[in-house]
PDB file of C-alpha atoms in Angstrom:
ATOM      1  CA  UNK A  12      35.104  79.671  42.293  1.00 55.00           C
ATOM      2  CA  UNK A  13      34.648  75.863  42.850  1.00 60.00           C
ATOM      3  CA  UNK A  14      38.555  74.760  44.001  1.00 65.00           C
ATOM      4  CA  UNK A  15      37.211  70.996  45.140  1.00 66.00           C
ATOM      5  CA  UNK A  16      38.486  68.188  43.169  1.00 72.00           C
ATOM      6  CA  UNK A  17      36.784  65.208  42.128  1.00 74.00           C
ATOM      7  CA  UNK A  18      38.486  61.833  42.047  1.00 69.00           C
ATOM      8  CA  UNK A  19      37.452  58.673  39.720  1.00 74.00           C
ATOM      9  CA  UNK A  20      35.608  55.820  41.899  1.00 74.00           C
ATOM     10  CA  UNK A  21      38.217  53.250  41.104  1.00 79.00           C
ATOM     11  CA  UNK A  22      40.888  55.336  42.536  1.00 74.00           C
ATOM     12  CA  UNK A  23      38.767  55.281  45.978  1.00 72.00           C
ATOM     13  CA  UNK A  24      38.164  51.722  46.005  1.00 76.00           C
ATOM     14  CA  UNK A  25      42.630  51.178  45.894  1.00 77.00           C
ATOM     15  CA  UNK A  26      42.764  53.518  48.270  1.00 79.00           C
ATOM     16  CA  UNK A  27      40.098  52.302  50.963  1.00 77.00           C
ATOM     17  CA  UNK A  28      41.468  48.479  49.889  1.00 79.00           C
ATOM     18  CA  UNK A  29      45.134  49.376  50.981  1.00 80.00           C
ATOM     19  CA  UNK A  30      44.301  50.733  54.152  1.00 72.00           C
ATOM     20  CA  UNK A  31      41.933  47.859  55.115  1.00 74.00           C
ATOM     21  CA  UNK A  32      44.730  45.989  54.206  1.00 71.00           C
ATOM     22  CA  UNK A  33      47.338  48.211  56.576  1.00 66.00           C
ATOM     23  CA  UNK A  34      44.413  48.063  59.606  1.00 66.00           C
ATOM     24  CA  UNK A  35      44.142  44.100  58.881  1.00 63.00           C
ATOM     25  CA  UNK A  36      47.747  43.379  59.312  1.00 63.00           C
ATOM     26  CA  UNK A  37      48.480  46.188  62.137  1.00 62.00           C
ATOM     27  CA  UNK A  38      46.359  44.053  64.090  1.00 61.00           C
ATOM     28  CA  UNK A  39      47.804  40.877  64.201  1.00 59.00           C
ATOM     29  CA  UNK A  40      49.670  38.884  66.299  1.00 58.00           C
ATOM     30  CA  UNK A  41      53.762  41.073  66.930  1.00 60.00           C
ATOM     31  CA  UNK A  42      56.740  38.832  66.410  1.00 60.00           C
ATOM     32  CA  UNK A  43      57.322  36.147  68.684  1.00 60.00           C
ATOM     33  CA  UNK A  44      53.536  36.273  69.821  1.00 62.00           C
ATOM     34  CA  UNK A  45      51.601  33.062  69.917  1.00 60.00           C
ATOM     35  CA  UNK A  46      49.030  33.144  67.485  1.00 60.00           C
ATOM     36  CA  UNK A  47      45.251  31.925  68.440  1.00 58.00           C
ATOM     37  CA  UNK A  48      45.836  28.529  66.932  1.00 59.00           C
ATOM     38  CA  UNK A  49      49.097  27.970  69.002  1.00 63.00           C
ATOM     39  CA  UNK A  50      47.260  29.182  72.429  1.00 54.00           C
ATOM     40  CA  UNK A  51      44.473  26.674  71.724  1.00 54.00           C
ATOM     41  CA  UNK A  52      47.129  23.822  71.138  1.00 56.00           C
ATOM     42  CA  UNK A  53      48.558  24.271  74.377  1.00 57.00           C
ATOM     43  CA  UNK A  54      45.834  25.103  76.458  1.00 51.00           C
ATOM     44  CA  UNK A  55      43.438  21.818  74.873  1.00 50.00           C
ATOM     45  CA  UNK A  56      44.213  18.595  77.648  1.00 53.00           C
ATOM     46  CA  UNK A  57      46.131  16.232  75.649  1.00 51.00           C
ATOM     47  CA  UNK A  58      44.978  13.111  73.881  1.00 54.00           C
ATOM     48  CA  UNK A  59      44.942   9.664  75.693  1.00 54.00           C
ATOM     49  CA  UNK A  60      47.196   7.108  74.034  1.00 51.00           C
ATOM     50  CA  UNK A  61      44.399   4.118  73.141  1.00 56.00           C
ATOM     51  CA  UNK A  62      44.942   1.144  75.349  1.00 58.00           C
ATOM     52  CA  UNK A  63      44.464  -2.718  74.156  1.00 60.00           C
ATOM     53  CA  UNK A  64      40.935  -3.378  75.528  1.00 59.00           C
ATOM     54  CA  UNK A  65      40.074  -5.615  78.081  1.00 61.00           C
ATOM     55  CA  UNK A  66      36.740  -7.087  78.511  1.00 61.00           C
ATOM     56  CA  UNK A  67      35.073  -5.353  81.930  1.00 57.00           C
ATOM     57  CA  UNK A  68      34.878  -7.919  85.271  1.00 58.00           C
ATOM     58  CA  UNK A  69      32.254  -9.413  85.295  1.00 58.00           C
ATOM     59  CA  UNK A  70      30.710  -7.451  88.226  1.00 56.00           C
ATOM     60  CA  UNK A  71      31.088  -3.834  85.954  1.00 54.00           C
ATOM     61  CA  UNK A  72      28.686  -5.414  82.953  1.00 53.00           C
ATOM     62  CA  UNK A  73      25.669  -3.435  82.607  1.00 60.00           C
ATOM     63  CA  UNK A  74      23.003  -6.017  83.603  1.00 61.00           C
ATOM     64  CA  UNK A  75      20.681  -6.974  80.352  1.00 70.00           C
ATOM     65  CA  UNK A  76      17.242  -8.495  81.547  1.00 74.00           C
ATOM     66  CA  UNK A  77      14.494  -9.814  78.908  1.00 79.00           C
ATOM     67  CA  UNK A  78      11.744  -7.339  80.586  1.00 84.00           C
ATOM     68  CA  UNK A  79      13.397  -3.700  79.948  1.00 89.00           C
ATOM     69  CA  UNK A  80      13.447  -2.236  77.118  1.00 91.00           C
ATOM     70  CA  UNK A  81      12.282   0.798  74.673  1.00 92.00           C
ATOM     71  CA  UNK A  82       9.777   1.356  72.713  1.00 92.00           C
ATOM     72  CA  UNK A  83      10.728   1.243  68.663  1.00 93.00           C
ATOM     73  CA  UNK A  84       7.117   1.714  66.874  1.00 93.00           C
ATOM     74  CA  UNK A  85       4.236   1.614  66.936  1.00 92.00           C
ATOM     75  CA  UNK A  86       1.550   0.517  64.595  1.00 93.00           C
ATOM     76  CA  UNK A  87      -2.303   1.089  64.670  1.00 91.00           C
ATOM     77  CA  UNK A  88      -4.299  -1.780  64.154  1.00 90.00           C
ATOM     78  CA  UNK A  89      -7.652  -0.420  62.140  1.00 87.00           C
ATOM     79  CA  UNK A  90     -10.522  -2.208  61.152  1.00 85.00           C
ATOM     80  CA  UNK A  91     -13.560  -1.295  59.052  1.00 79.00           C
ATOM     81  CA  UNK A  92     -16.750  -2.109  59.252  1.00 77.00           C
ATOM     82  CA  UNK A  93     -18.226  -4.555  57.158  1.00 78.00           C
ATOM     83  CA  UNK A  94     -21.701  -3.272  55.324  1.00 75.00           C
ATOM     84  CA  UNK A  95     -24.362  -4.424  56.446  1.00 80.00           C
ATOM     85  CA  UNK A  96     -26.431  -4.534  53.254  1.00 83.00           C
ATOM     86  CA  UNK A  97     -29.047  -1.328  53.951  1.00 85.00           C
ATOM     87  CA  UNK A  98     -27.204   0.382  51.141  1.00 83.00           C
ATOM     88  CA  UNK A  99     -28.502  -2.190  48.592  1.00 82.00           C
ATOM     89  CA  UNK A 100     -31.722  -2.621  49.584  1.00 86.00           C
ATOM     90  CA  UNK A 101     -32.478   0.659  49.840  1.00 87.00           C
ATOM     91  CA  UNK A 102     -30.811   1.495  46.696  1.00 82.00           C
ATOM     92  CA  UNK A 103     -32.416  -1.433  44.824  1.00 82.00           C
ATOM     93  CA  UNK A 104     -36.287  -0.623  46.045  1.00 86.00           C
ATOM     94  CA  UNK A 105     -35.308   3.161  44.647  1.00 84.00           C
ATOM     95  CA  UNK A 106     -33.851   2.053  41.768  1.00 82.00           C
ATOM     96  CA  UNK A 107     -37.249  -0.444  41.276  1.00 83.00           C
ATOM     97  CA  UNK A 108     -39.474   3.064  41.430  1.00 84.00           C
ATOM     98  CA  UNK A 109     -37.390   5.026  39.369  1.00 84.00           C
ATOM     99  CA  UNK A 110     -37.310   1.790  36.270  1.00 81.00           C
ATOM    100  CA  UNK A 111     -41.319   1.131  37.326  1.00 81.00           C
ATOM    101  CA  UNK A 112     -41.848   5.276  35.718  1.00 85.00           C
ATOM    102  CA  UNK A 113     -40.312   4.209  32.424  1.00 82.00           C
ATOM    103  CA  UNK A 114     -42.317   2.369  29.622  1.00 77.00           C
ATOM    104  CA  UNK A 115     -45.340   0.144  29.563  1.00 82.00           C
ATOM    105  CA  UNK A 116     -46.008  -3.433  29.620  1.00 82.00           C
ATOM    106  CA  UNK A 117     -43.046  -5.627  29.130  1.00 84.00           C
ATOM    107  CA  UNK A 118     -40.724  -2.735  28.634  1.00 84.00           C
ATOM    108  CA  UNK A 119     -41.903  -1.620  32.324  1.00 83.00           C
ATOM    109  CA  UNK A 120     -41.126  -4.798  33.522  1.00 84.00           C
ATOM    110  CA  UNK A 121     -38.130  -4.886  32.569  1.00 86.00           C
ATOM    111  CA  UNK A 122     -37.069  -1.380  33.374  1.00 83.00           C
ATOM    112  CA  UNK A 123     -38.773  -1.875  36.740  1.00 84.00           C
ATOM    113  CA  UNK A 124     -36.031  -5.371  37.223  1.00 87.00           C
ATOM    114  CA  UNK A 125     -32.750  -3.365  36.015  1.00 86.00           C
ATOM    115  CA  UNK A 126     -33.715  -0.140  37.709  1.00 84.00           C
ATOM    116  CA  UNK A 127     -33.961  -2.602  40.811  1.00 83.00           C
ATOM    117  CA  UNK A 128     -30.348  -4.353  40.028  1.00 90.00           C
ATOM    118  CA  UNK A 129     -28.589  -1.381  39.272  1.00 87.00           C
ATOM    119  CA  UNK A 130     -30.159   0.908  42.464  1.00 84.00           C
ATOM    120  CA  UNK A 131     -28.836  -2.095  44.616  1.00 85.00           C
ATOM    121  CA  UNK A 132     -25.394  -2.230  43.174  1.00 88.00           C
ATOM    122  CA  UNK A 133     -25.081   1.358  43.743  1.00 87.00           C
ATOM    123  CA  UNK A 134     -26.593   1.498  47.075  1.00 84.00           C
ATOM    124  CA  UNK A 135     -23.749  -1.348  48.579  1.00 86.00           C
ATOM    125  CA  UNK A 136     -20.827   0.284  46.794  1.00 84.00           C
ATOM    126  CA  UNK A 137     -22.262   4.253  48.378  1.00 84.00           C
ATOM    127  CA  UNK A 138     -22.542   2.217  51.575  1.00 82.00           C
ATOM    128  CA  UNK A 139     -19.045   0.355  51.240  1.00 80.00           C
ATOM    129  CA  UNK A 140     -17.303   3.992  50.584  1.00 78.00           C
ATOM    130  CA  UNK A 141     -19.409   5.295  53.786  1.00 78.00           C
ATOM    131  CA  UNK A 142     -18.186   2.676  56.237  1.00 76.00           C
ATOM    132  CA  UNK A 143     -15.856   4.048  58.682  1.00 76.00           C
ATOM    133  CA  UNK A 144     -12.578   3.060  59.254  1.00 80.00           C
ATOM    134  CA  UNK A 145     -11.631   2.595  63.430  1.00 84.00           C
ATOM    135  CA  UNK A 146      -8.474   1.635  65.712  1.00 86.00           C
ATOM    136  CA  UNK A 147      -9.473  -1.033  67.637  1.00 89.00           C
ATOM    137  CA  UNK A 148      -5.639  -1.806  68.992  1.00 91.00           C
ATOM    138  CA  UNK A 149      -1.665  -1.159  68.820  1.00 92.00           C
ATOM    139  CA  UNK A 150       1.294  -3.239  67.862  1.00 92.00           C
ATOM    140  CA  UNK A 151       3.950  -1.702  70.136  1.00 92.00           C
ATOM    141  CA  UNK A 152       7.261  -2.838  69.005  1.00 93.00           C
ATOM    142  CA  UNK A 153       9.892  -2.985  71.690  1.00 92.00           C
ATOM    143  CA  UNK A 154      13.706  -2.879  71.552  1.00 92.00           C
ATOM    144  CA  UNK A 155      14.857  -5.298  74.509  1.00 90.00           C
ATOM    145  CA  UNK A 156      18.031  -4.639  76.218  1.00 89.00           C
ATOM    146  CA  UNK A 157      19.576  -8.034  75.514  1.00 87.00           C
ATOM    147  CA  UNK A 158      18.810  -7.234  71.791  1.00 86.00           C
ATOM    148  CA  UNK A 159      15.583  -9.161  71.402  1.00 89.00           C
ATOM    149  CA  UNK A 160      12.555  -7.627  70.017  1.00 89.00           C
ATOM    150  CA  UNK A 161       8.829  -8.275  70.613  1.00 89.00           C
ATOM    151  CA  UNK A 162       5.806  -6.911  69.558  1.00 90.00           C
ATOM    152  CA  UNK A 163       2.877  -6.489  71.859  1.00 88.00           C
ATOM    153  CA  UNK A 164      -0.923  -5.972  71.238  1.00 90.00           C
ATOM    154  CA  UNK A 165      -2.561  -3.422  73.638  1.00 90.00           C
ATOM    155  CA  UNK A 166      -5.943  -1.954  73.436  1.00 89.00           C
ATOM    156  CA  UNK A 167      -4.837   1.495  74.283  1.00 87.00           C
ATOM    157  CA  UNK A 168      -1.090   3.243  74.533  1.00 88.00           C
ATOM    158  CA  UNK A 169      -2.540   4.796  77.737  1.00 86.00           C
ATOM    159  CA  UNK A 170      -0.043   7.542  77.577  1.00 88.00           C
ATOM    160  CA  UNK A 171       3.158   4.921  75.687  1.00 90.00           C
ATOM    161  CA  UNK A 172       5.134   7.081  72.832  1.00 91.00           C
ATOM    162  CA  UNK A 173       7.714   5.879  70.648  1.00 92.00           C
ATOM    163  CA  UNK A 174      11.213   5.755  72.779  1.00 92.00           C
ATOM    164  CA  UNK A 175       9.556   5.716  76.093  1.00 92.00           C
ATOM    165  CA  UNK A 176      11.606   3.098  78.700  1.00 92.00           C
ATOM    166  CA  UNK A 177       9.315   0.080  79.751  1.00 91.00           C
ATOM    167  CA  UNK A 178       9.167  -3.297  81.085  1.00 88.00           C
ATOM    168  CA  UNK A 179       7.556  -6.020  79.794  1.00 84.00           C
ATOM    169  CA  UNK A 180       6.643  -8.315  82.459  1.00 80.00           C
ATOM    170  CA  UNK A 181       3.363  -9.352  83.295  1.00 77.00           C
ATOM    171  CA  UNK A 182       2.124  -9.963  79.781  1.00 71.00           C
ATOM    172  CA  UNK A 183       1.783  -5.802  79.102  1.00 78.00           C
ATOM    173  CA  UNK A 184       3.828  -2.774  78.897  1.00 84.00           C
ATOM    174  CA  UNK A 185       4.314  -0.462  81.971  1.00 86.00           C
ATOM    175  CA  UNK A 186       6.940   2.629  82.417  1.00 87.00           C
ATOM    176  CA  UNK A 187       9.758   2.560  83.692  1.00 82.00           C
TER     177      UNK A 187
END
């Protein structure tokens, strides 16, 4: 004979809820304890009063100069190159032999002139879409530490990133 009993899940969850709730509390801080928050109040260094500020001797400024600086951007300066007209003469002598195959007489003629027209037209814009487009320099904008800002054309970075510290004097940029 079977003598276990079976109890309704809802009855379970009260009963594992109250003792979480018996383990919670048990574990707390006893009376007259500091709790954590209290122990961190008096154990964090306490807070300066703010004074009236006074403006630093001249001898503790930071020194500013119009050379040093960092770098803020920089830009690629592209350029593409300009077609040199191949594309439409080639395209406009194919164009020519294609129009020269249609017709007879005038009609030829004619085919022969707007085959040539359109084979050109089509040959510079293939060409145009073909060209390549290059860096041929950098605009390296610089942050100065006097709060100017100047932009400087170099050929190559030569190893410069965005935020590196430079100096500008002598006309380029160098590390700092």
């Amino acid at each position: 004979m079977n003598t276990a009993r079976t109890y309704p899940p809802t009855l379970l969850v009260v009963i594992a809820s109250i003792f979480s709730a018996v383990v919670v509390t048990a574990c707390g801080p006893e009376k007259g304890e500091p709790t954590a928050a209290e122990v961190a109040a008096q154990t964090a260094p306490a807070k300066a009063v703010p004074q009236k500020a006074r403006p630093a001797p001249e001898r503790e400024r930071p020194v500013t100069s119009p050379y040093l600086g960092r770098i803020s951007d920089i830009d690629p300066i592209t350029e593409t190159k300009k077609p040199s007209g191949a594309g439409a003469v080639i395209g406009g002598v194919a164009g020519g032999v294609l129009g020269h195959q249609i017709g007879d007489g005038n009609g030829k003629k004619a085919a022969t002139a707007l085959g040539a027209i359109g084979g050109a037209v089509a040959g510079h814009q293939i060409e145009k879409r073909r060209a390549e487009e290059r860096v041929v320099g950098y605009n390296v904008h610089v942050r100065l530490d006097n709060g100017d800002t100047r932009t400087i054309r170099l050929d190559s970075l030569d190893g410069l990133n965005v935020g590196d510290r430079i100096t500008t004097q002598g006309g380029g940029l160098r590390r700092v």
